[in-house]
Short mmCIF file of C-alpha atoms and ligand atoms in Angstrom, two decimals:
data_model
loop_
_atom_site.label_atom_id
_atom_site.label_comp_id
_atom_site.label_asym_id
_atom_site.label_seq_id
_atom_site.Cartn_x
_atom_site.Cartn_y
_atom_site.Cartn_z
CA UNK A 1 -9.72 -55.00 -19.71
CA UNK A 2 -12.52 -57.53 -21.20
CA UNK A 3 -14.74 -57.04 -23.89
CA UNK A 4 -18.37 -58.33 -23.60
CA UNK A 5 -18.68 -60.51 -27.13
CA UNK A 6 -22.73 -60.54 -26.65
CA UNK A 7 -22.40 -56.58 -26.87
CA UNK A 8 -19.14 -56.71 -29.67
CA UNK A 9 -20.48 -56.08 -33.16
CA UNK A 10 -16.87 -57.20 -34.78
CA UNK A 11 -16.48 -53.08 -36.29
CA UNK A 12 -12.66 -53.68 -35.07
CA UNK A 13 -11.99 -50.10 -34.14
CA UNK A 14 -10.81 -50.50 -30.97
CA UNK A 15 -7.64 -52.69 -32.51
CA UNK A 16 -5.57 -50.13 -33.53
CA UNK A 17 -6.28 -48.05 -30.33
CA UNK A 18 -3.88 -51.00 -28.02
CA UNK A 19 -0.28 -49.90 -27.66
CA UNK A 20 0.58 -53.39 -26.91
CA UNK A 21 -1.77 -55.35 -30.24
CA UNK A 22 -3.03 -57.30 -27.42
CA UNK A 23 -6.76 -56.66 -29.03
CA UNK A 24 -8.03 -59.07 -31.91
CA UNK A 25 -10.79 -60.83 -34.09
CA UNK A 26 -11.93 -63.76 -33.66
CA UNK A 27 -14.87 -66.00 -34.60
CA UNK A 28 -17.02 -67.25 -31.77
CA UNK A 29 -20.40 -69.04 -31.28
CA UNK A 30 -22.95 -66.60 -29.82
CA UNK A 31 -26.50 -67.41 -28.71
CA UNK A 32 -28.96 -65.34 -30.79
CA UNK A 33 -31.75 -63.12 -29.02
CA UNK A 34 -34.74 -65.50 -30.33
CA UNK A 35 -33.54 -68.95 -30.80
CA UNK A 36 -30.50 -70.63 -31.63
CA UNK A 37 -26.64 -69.75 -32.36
CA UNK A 38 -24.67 -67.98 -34.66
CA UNK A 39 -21.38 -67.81 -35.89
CA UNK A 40 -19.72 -63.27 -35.73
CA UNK A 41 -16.75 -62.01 -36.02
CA UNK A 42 -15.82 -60.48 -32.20
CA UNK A 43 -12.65 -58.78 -30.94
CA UNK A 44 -11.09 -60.64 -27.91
CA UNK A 45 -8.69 -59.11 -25.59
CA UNK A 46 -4.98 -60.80 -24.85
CA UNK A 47 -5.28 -61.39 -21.28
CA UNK A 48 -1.76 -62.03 -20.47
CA UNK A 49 -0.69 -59.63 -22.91
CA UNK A 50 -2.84 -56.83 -21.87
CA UNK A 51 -0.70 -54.13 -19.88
CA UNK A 52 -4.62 -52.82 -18.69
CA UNK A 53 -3.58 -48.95 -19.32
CA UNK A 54 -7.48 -48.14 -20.18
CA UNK A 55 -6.47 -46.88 -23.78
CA UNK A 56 -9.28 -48.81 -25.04
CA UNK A 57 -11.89 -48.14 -22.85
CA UNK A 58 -11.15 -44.43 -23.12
CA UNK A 59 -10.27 -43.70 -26.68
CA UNK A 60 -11.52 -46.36 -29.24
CA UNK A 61 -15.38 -45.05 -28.58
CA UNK A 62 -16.77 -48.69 -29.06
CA UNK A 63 -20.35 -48.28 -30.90
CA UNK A 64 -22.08 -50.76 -28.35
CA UNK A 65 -20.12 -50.13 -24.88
CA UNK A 66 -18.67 -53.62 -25.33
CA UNK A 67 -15.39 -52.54 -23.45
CA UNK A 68 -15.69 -52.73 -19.91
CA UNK A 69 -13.02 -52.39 -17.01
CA UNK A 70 -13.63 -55.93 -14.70
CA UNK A 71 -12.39 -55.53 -11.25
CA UNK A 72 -8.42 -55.65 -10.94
CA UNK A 73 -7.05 -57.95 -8.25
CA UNK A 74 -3.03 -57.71 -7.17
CA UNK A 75 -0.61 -58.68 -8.92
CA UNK A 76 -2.92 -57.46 -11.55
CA UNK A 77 -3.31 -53.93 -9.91
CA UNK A 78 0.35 -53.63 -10.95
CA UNK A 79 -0.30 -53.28 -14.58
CA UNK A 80 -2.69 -50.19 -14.02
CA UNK A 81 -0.38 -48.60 -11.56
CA UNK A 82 2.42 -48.90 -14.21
CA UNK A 83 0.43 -47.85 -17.90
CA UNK A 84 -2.62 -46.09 -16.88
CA UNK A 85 -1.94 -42.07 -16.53
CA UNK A 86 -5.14 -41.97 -14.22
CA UNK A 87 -4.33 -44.42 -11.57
CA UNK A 88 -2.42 -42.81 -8.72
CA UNK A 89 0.79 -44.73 -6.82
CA UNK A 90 0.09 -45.00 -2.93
CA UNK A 91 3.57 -43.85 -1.90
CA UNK A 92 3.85 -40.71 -4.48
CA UNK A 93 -0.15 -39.95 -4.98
CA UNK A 94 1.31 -39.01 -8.40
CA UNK A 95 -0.31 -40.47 -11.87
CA UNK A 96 1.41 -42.41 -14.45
CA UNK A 97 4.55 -44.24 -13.63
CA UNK A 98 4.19 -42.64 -10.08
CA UNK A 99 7.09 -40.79 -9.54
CA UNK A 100 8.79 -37.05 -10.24
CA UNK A 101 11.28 -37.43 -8.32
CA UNK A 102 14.74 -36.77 -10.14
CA UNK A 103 12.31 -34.24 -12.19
CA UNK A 104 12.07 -32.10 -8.64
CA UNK A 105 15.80 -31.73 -7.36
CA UNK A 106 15.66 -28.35 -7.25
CA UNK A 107 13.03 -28.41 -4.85
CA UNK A 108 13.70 -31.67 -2.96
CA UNK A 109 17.67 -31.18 -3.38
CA UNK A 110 18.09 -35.09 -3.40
CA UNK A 111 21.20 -35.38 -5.49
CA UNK A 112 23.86 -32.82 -4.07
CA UNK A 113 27.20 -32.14 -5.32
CA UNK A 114 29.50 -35.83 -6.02
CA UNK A 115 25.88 -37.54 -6.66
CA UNK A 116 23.98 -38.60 -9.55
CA UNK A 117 20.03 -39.20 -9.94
CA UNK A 118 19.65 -42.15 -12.48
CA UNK A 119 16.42 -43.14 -13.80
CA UNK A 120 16.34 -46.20 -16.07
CA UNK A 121 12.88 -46.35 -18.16
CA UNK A 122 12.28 -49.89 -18.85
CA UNK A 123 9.40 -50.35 -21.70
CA UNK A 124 8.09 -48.66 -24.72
CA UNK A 125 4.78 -49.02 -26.62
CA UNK A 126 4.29 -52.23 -28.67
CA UNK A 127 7.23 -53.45 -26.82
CA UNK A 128 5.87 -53.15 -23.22
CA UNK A 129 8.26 -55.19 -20.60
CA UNK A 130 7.62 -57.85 -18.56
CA UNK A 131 8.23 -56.84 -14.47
CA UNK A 132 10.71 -59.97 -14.68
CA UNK A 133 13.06 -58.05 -16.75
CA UNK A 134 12.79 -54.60 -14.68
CA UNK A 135 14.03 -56.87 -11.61
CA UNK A 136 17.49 -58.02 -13.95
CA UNK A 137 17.45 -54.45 -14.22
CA UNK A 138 17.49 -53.72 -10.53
CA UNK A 139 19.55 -56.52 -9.68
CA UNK A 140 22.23 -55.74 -11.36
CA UNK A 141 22.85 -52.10 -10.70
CA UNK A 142 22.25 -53.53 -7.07
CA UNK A 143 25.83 -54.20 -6.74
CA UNK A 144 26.64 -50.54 -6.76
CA UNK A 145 25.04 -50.20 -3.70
CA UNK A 146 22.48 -47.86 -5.10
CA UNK A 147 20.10 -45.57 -2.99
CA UNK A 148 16.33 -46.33 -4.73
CA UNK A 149 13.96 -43.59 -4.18
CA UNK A 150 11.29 -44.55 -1.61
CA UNK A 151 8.93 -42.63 -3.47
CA UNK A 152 8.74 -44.44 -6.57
CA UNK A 153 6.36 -47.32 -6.72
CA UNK A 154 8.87 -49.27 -8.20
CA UNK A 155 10.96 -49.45 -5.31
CA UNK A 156 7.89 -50.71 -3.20
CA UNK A 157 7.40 -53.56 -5.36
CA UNK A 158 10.60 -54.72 -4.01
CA UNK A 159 11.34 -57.39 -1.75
CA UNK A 160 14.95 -56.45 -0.75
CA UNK A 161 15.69 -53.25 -2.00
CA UNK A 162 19.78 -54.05 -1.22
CA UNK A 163 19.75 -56.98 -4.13
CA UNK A 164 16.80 -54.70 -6.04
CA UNK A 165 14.95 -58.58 -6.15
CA UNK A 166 10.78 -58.36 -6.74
CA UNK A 167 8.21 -59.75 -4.88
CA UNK A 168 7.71 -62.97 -6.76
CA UNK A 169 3.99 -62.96 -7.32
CA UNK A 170 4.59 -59.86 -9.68
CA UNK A 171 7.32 -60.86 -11.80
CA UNK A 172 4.89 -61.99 -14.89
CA UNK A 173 2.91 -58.54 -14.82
CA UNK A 174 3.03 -56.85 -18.65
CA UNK A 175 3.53 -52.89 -18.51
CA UNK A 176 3.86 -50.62 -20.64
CA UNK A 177 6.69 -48.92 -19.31
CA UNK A 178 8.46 -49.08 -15.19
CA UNK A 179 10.78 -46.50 -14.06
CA UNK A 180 13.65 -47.70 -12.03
CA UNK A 181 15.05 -44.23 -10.02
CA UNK A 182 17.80 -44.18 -7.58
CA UNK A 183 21.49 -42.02 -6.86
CA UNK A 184 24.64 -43.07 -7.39
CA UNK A 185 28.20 -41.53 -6.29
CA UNK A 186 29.02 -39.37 -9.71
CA UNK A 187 32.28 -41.57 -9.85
CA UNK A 188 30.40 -44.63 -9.65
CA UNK A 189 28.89 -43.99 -13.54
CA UNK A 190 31.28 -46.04 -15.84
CA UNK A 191 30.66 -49.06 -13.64
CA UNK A 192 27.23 -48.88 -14.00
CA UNK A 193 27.03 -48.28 -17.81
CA UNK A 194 29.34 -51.30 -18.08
CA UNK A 195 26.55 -53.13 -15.89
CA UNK A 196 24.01 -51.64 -18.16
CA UNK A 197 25.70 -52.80 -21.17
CA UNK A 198 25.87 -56.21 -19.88
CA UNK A 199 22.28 -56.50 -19.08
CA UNK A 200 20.66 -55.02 -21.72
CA UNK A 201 21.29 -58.22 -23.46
CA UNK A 202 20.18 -60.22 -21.40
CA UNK A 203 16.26 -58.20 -21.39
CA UNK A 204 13.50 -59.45 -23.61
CA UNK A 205 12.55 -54.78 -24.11
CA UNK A 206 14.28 -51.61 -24.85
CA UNK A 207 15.30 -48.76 -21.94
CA UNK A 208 16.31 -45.24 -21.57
CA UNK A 209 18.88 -43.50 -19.16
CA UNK A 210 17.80 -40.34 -17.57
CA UNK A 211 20.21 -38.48 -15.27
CA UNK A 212 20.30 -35.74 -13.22
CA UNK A 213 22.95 -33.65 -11.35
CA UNK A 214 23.77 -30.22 -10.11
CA UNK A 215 26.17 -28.26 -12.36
CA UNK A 216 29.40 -27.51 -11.06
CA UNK A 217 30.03 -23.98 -10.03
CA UNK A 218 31.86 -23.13 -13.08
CA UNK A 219 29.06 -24.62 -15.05
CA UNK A 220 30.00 -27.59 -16.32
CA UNK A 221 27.85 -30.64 -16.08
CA UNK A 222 30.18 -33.30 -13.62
CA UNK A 223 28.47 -35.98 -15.55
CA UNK A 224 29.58 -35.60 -18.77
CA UNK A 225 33.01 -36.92 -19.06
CA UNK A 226 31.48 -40.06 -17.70
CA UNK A 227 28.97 -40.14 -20.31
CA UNK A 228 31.22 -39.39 -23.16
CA UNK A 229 33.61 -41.61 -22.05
CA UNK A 230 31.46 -43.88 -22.19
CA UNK A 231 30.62 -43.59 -26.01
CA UNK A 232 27.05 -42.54 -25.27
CA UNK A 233 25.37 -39.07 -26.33
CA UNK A 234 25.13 -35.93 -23.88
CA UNK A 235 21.71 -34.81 -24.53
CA UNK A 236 21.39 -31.90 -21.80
CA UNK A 237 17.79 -30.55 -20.79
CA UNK A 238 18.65 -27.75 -17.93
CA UNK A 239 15.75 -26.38 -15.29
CA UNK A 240 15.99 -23.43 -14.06
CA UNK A 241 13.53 -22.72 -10.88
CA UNK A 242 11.85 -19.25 -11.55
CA UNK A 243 10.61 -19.12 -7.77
CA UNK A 244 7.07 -21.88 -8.65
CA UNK A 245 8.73 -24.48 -6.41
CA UNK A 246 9.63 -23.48 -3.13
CA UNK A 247 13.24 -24.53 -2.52
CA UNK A 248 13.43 -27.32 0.30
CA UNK A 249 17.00 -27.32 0.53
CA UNK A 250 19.76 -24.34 0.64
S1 SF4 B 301 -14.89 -51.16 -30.96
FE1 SF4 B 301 -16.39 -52.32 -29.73
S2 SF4 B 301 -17.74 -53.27 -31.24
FE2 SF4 B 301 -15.92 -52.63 -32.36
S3 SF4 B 301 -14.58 -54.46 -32.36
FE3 SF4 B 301 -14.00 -53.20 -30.56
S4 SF4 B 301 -15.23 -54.03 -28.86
FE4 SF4 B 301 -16.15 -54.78 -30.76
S1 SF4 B 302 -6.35 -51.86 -21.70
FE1 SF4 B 302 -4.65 -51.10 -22.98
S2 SF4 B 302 -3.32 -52.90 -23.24
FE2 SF4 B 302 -5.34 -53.68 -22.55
S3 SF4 B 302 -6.43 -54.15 -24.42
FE3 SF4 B 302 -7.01 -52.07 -23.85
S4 SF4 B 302 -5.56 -50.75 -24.99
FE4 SF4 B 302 -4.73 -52.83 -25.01
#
């Protein structure tokens, strides 16, 4: 996103509107209409610290159109994909972060009894993350020989989806948020909240956990002892398909 500072009257209403603060005043030098130069008060945009999710543009209704969207090139393209709700993700045609995947099991029937749908949500607002620390991410839970979900844009922004390593030319992209989706054998969980507990040091943002299982057929929720065990909080939000989604799967 770029702001025209000809156009920018300095009214600094758009400022508050960035969920990253990468928006500003400054003083700058601008030619006047008749003769000359003067010295205003303009808002300039972060460039590198700019996760482009159109918030701006949108929402801060800018008195004199001074916002304007310039043409996104890749790696760029990445930061729209990831923290604009309107631009759509080539492998899902969904919005957002792209994906719904885990959110759909009881259509798609992905995760079947003995596996687990993880989805790690790297990213908040005013923290953002950088793609470089969504690849430690990746990397590490590689190890458990994970299954990533080809639907999520994430995984296509992968160059070797067995180590979970990025492309290079992406690593520096600023998002707001990136969700990293994939299953894991249900047995496999205390290994990787170890691994998460390792590498959440070692990040320069904040994540969630999401995950997503069948019950058993008494009930109970196969994932919980794992969780508990773990010290961390069961915070259960059950789905029950009222006939809307058509059932894939048996
Ligand atoms: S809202 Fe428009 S005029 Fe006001 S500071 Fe932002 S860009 Fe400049
Ligand atoms: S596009 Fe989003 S991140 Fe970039 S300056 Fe505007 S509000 Fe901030």
């Amino acid at each position: 996103m770029q702001i025209d500072e000809n156009k920018c009257i300095g009214c600094g209403v758009c400022i508050s509107y960035c969920p990253v603060n990468a928006i500003g005043l400054t003083e700058r030098e601008v030619p006047l209409t008749i003769k000359g130069k003067e010295r205003k008060q303009v808002s300039v945009i972060n460039f590198d610290e700019c996760a482009e999710c159109g918030v701006c543009l949108r929402s801060a209704g800018c008195p004199t159109n001074a916002i304007y969207q310039q043409e996104l090139q890749y790696p760029r393209t990445i930061r729209s994909l990831m923290s604009d709700v309107l631009t759509i993700a080539e492998e899902s045609q969904i919005s957002g972060r792209g994906t719904e995947e885990m959110k759909t099991n009881e259509v798609t029937g992905r995760f079947k009894q003995g596996m687990t749908g993880v989805a790690i949500e790297v990213g908040r607002p005013i923290t953002g993350t950088r793609m470089v620390d969504v690849e430690k991410i990746a990397m590490a839970v590689s190890v458990l020989d994970v299954e990533y979900e080809p639907c999520n844009p994430v995984t296509s922004m992968m160059a070797d989806v067995a180590t979970g390593k990025f492309k290079d030319d992406l690593l520096n992209e600023k998002v707001l948020s990136a969700i990293i989706e994939f299953g894991v054998r249900t047995e496999q969980l205390p290994d990787l909240f170890d691994i998460l507990k390792t590498v959440e040091t070692e990040i320069d943002s904040v994540f969630s956990l999401d995950i997503a299982c069948l019950l058993n057929p008494d009930g109970s929720n196969p994932t919980a002892p794992y969780i508990e065990g773990a010290g961390l909080w069961v915070a259960p939000n059950g789905k029950t398909n009222v006939g809307l989604g058509r059932p894939l799967v048996k």
